């Protein structure tokens, strides 16, 4: 049986741009799939196809047991969506925004008011509840938008880069909210550019590049494919970069990368702190003065460099010849607002 979110061979083009090139996904019920990739990889287009905002050119999609192409209205009633950018009515207060969304979901007015109050407390917006949204900061608008996606508790949620614009405290708070949802049985597809976010939330990760899923596995499995660890060195003098490259090459499991302007060198390694101590000794023996050195886990760019041979690079997947905007938000009974 397919999972709560299932896609097979999704293809979507915008003019000459092939935004999706045969995407396959299968998300078991009650789990989180982290969809990782650079800007323009196809993440948002995938979400928009699965939530009925775009019709794929070909392929199959089933969400909450409902065929997305055959029964789009039923899919809209079964999912929650928070897009890349906050979609709130600036002239309504925070409370009024949430009550409006509740009524679009056909909640009774009293129930919508109660639910709005609960969410305002949950997202630390109670003190600003009766201010117009246009007076909110960017982070507050983002939190209000996320609260609106949770007015009802649908079985399937889509969150497209939900922590964009949030400070670390509110990002952590949102992670806690997401974990509570999933523990209650919600299935979530989460797009993000942050491996740390996927580390904290996702049971499984799919890496997307140029409209294709190029790798899938747990966070640890993907990191293991990139070499496990990285040594980063910042040399004090630019003329020592070449010598430092020779040293790191001798210890690394791949070629070092060099950022000339920051004098930073990075190389994949295995061996942990013991190896780091050996690198420091060798640099000292060679007379290479350093400003900083450390051992870290791979980043998203490391993963992409390993999987694709290039670092993550941005391109605008969404804008086809007709100028299709980069994000569209749907809530309630198929209501669409283009941002």
Coordinates of C-alpha atoms in Angstrom, one line a residue:
X1 CA 0.0 0.0 0.0
X2 CA 1.3 3.5 -0.8
X3 CA 2.0 5.8 2.1
X4 CA 0.0 8.8 3.1
X5 CA 1.9 10.8 0.4
X6 CA 2.8 9.0 -2.8
X7 CA 4.2 10.3 -6.1
X8 CA 5.3 8.4 -9.1
X9 CA 7.0 9.9 -12.1
X10 CA 5.9 13.5 -11.6
X11 CA 6.9 15.8 -14.5
X12 CA 6.2 19.5 -14.7
X13 CA 7.6 22.0 -17.2
X14 CA 7.5 25.8 -17.5
X15 CA 8.4 26.6 -21.0
X16 CA 11.9 25.3 -21.5
X17 CA 12.4 24.7 -17.8
X18 CA 11.8 21.1 -16.7
X19 CA 11.1 21.8 -13.0
X20 CA 10.2 18.2 -12.2
X21 CA 11.8 15.4 -14.1
X22 CA 10.2 12.2 -12.8
X23 CA 9.9 12.7 -9.0
X24 CA 9.1 9.5 -7.0
X25 CA 8.1 9.8 -3.3
X26 CA 6.5 7.5 -0.7
X27 CA 5.9 8.8 2.8
X28 CA 4.5 6.4 5.4
X29 CA 1.7 7.5 7.6
X30 CA 2.8 9.3 10.8
X31 CA 6.3 10.1 9.6
X32 CA 8.2 13.1 8.4
X33 CA 9.9 13.3 5.0
X34 CA 12.5 16.0 4.7
X35 CA 12.8 17.2 1.1
X36 CA 16.2 18.8 0.7
X37 CA 17.7 20.7 -2.2
X38 CA 19.1 24.1 -3.3
X39 CA 16.8 26.9 -4.4
X40 CA 15.3 25.8 -7.7
X41 CA 15.8 22.1 -7.2
X42 CA 12.1 21.3 -7.5
X43 CA 11.0 21.2 -3.9
X44 CA 8.3 23.9 -4.1
X45 CA 7.0 22.6 -7.4
X46 CA 6.6 19.2 -5.9
X47 CA 4.6 20.5 -3.0
X48 CA 2.4 22.6 -5.3
X49 CA 1.7 19.5 -7.5
X50 CA 0.9 17.4 -4.4
X51 CA -1.4 20.0 -2.9
X52 CA -3.4 20.6 -6.2
X53 CA -2.0 24.1 -6.8
X54 CA -0.3 22.9 -10.0
X55 CA -1.3 20.1 -12.3
X56 CA 1.7 17.9 -13.3
X57 CA 2.2 17.3 -17.0
X58 CA 2.5 13.5 -16.3
X59 CA 2.8 11.1 -13.4
X60 CA 0.7 10.0 -10.5
X61 CA 0.1 11.4 -7.0
X62 CA -2.0 10.2 -4.1
X63 CA -2.4 12.1 -0.8
X64 CA -4.3 10.8 2.2
X65 CA -5.5 7.9 0.0
X66 CA -7.0 10.4 -2.6
X67 CA -6.0 10.7 -6.2
X68 CA -4.7 14.2 -6.6
X69 CA -5.6 14.5 -10.3
X70 CA -9.0 13.0 -10.0
X71 CA -10.3 14.4 -6.8
X72 CA -8.5 17.7 -6.1
X73 CA -11.2 19.2 -3.9
X74 CA -11.2 16.2 -1.6
X75 CA -7.4 16.5 -1.3
X76 CA -7.7 20.2 -0.3
X77 CA -10.0 19.2 2.5
X78 CA -7.5 16.6 3.8
X79 CA -4.3 18.6 3.9
X80 CA -2.7 21.6 5.6
X81 CA -0.2 23.8 3.8
X82 CA 2.3 26.5 4.8
X83 CA 4.1 27.9 1.8
X84 CA 7.5 29.5 1.5
X85 CA 6.3 33.0 2.3
X86 CA 3.8 34.3 4.9
X87 CA 0.3 34.7 3.3
X88 CA -1.7 36.7 5.7
X89 CA -4.2 39.5 5.3
X90 CA -2.3 42.6 6.5
X91 CA -5.4 44.6 7.3
X92 CA -6.9 41.9 9.6
X93 CA -5.6 41.3 13.1
X94 CA -3.8 38.1 13.9
X95 CA -6.9 36.8 15.6
X96 CA -9.2 37.7 12.7
X97 CA -6.8 36.0 10.2
X98 CA -7.0 32.8 12.1
X99 CA -10.8 33.0 12.6
X100 CA -11.2 33.6 8.9
X101 CA -9.2 30.5 8.0
X102 CA -11.3 28.4 10.5
X103 CA -14.5 29.6 8.9
X104 CA -13.1 28.8 5.4
X105 CA -12.7 25.2 6.8
X106 CA -16.4 25.5 7.8
X107 CA -15.8 25.7 11.5
X108 CA -18.5 27.3 13.5
X109 CA -17.7 30.9 14.5
X110 CA -17.4 30.1 18.2
X111 CA -15.1 27.1 17.5
X112 CA -13.0 29.2 15.1
X113 CA -12.6 31.9 17.8
X114 CA -11.5 29.4 20.5
X115 CA -9.1 27.7 18.1
X116 CA -7.6 31.1 17.1
X117 CA -7.0 31.9 20.8
X118 CA -5.2 28.5 21.3
X119 CA -2.9 29.0 18.4
X120 CA -2.1 32.6 19.3
X121 CA -0.9 31.4 22.7
X122 CA 0.9 28.4 21.2
X123 CA 2.9 30.6 18.8
X124 CA 3.6 33.4 21.3
X125 CA 1.4 35.9 19.5
X126 CA -1.3 36.5 22.2
X127 CA 0.0 40.0 23.1
X128 CA -0.3 41.1 19.4
X129 CA -3.5 39.2 18.7
X130 CA -5.6 42.3 18.1
X131 CA -3.1 44.3 16.1
X132 CA -3.3 44.4 12.3
X133 CA -0.9 42.0 10.7
X134 CA 0.7 44.8 8.8
X135 CA 2.3 45.9 12.1
X136 CA 3.9 42.5 12.7
X137 CA 7.6 41.8 12.2
X138 CA 8.6 39.4 9.5
X139 CA 9.1 36.6 12.0
X140 CA 5.7 37.3 13.6
X141 CA 4.0 37.1 10.2
X142 CA 5.7 33.8 9.6
X143 CA 4.5 32.4 12.9
X144 CA 1.0 33.6 12.2
X145 CA 1.1 32.0 8.7
X146 CA 2.2 28.7 10.3
X147 CA -0.6 28.9 12.9
X148 CA -3.1 29.4 10.1
X149 CA -1.9 26.1 8.6
X150 CA -2.8 24.4 11.9
X151 CA -6.2 25.8 12.5
X152 CA -7.6 22.3 11.7
X153 CA -5.6 19.1 12.3
X154 CA -5.5 17.5 8.9
X155 CA -4.0 14.0 8.5
X156 CA -1.4 15.3 6.1
X157 CA 0.7 18.5 6.3
X158 CA 3.0 20.2 3.8
X159 CA 5.5 22.8 5.1
X160 CA 7.6 24.5 2.5
X161 CA 10.7 25.9 4.2
X162 CA 8.7 26.8 7.4
X163 CA 11.5 28.3 9.4
X164 CA 12.6 30.9 6.9
X165 CA 12.8 34.2 8.7
X166 CA 12.5 32.8 12.2
X167 CA 15.1 33.4 14.9
X168 CA 16.7 30.4 16.7
X169 CA 14.2 30.5 19.6
X170 CA 11.2 30.5 17.4
X171 CA 12.7 27.9 15.1
X172 CA 13.2 25.6 18.0
X173 CA 9.6 26.3 19.1
X174 CA 8.3 25.4 15.7
X175 CA 10.3 22.1 15.7
X176 CA 8.6 21.2 19.0
X177 CA 5.1 22.0 17.5
X178 CA 5.9 19.8 14.5
X179 CA 7.1 16.9 16.7
X180 CA 3.8 17.1 18.7
X181 CA 1.8 17.0 15.4
X182 CA 3.7 13.9 14.2
X183 CA 3.4 12.1 17.5
X184 CA -0.3 12.6 17.2
X185 CA -0.3 10.7 13.8
X186 CA 0.1 13.6 11.3
X187 CA 2.1 12.8 8.2
X188 CA 4.4 15.7 7.1
X189 CA 6.4 16.6 4.0
X190 CA 8.9 19.2 5.0
X191 CA 11.0 21.1 2.5
X192 CA 14.1 22.8 3.8
X193 CA 17.6 23.8 2.8
X194 CA 18.9 23.1 6.4
X195 CA 20.3 19.7 7.1
X196 CA 20.1 20.6 10.8
X197 CA 16.3 21.0 10.5
X198 CA 16.0 17.6 8.8
X199 CA 18.3 16.1 11.5
X200 CA 15.8 17.2 14.1
X201 CA 12.6 16.4 12.4
X202 CA 12.8 13.9 9.5
X203 CA 12.5 10.2 9.7
X204 CA 13.7 10.0 6.1
X205 CA 15.3 12.5 3.7
X206 CA 15.0 12.8 -0.1
X207 CA 17.6 15.0 -1.8
X208 CA 16.4 16.7 -4.9
X209 CA 18.4 18.4 -7.6
X210 CA 17.3 19.5 -11.1
X211 CA 13.9 18.1 -10.6
X212 CA 15.0 14.6 -9.6
X213 CA 15.3 12.7 -6.4
X214 CA 19.0 11.9 -6.5
X215 CA 19.4 10.3 -3.1
X216 CA 17.3 9.0 -0.2
X217 CA 18.0 7.8 3.3
X218 CA 18.3 8.9 6.9
X219 CA 20.4 12.0 7.8
X220 CA 23.3 9.8 9.0
X221 CA 23.2 7.7 5.9
X222 CA 23.5 10.7 3.7
X223 CA 26.3 12.2 5.7
X224 CA 28.1 8.9 5.6
X225 CA 28.1 9.2 1.8
X226 CA 30.0 12.5 2.0
X227 CA 32.9 11.1 4.1
X228 CA 31.5 11.4 7.6
X229 CA 33.5 14.4 8.9
X230 CA 35.3 17.5 7.7
X231 CA 38.4 19.3 8.9
X232 CA 38.3 23.0 8.4
X233 CA 41.4 25.1 8.6
X234 CA 41.8 28.9 8.3
X235 CA 45.5 29.8 7.6
X236 CA 46.9 33.1 8.8
X237 CA 48.8 34.0 5.6
X238 CA 47.4 33.5 2.1
X239 CA 50.8 32.4 0.9
X240 CA 50.6 29.3 3.1
X241 CA 47.4 28.0 1.4
X242 CA 49.3 25.8 -1.0
X243 CA 51.4 24.2 1.7
X244 CA 48.2 23.7 3.8
X245 CA 46.6 22.0 0.9
X246 CA 49.5 19.5 0.7
X247 CA 49.1 18.8 4.4
X248 CA 45.3 18.2 4.3
X249 CA 45.7 16.1 1.1
X250 CA 47.8 13.7 3.1
X251 CA 45.1 13.2 5.8
X252 CA 41.9 13.6 3.7
X253 CA 39.6 11.2 2.0
X254 CA 39.2 13.5 -1.0
X255 CA 40.6 16.7 -2.4
X256 CA 40.5 19.8 -0.2
X257 CA 38.4 22.7 -1.2
X258 CA 39.8 26.2 -0.8
X259 CA 38.1 29.6 -0.2
X260 CA 40.8 32.0 -1.2
X261 CA 39.1 35.1 0.2
X262 CA 38.6 33.6 3.7
X263 CA 41.8 31.5 3.5
X264 CA 39.7 28.5 4.6
X265 CA 40.4 25.0 3.5
X266 CA 38.1 22.0 4.0
X267 CA 38.7 18.3 3.5
X268 CA 36.7 15.2 4.2
X269 CA 38.3 12.9 6.8
X270 CA 37.7 9.9 9.1
X271 CA 39.5 9.5 12.4
X272 CA 37.8 12.1 14.6
X273 CA 39.7 14.1 17.3
X274 CA 42.8 11.9 17.1
X275 CA 43.3 12.8 13.4
X276 CA 42.6 16.5 14.1
X277 CA 45.5 16.5 16.6
X278 CA 47.8 14.9 14.0
X279 CA 46.8 17.6 11.4
X280 CA 47.6 20.3 13.9
X281 CA 51.0 18.8 14.6
X282 CA 51.9 18.5 10.9
X283 CA 50.8 22.1 10.2
X284 CA 53.1 23.2 13.1
X285 CA 56.0 21.2 11.8
X286 CA 55.6 22.8 8.4
X287 CA 55.5 26.3 10.0
X288 CA 52.0 27.0 8.8
X289 CA 50.4 29.5 11.2
X290 CA 46.6 29.1 11.5
X291 CA 43.8 31.3 12.8
X292 CA 41.3 28.5 13.4
X293 CA 40.9 24.8 13.0
X294 CA 38.0 22.5 13.7
X295 CA 36.2 19.2 13.1
X296 CA 32.6 19.3 11.9
X297 CA 29.9 17.1 10.4
X298 CA 28.9 17.6 6.8
X299 CA 26.7 20.4 5.6
X300 CA 24.1 20.4 2.9
X301 CA 26.7 21.7 0.4
X302 CA 29.0 18.8 1.4
X303 CA 26.2 16.4 0.6
X304 CA 25.5 18.0 -2.7
X305 CA 29.2 18.1 -3.6
X306 CA 29.4 14.4 -3.0
X307 CA 26.2 13.5 -4.7
X308 CA 26.3 15.8 -7.8
X309 CA 29.9 16.9 -8.1
X310 CA 28.9 20.6 -7.5
X311 CA 27.8 22.7 -4.6
X312 CA 24.2 23.7 -4.4
X313 CA 23.4 26.4 -6.8
X314 CA 20.3 28.5 -7.2
X315 CA 18.1 28.8 -10.2
X316 CA 14.5 29.9 -10.4
X317 CA 12.5 26.7 -11.1
X318 CA 9.1 28.3 -10.8
X319 CA 9.2 31.1 -13.3
X320 CA 8.3 29.7 -16.7
X321 CA 7.6 31.7 -19.8
X322 CA 4.3 32.8 -18.5
X323 CA 5.9 34.3 -15.3
X324 CA 4.3 31.8 -12.9
X325 CA 5.0 33.1 -9.4
X326 CA 7.3 31.3 -7.1
X327 CA 4.8 30.4 -4.4
X328 CA 1.1 29.9 -4.2
X329 CA -0.9 29.4 -1.0
X330 CA -4.2 27.4 -0.7
X331 CA -6.3 27.1 2.4
X332 CA -9.9 26.2 3.0
X333 CA -12.1 24.9 0.2
X334 CA -9.6 25.3 -2.6
X335 CA -9.1 29.1 -2.0
X336 CA -5.9 30.2 -3.7
X337 CA -3.9 33.3 -3.2
X338 CA -0.9 34.1 -5.4
X339 CA 2.1 35.8 -3.8

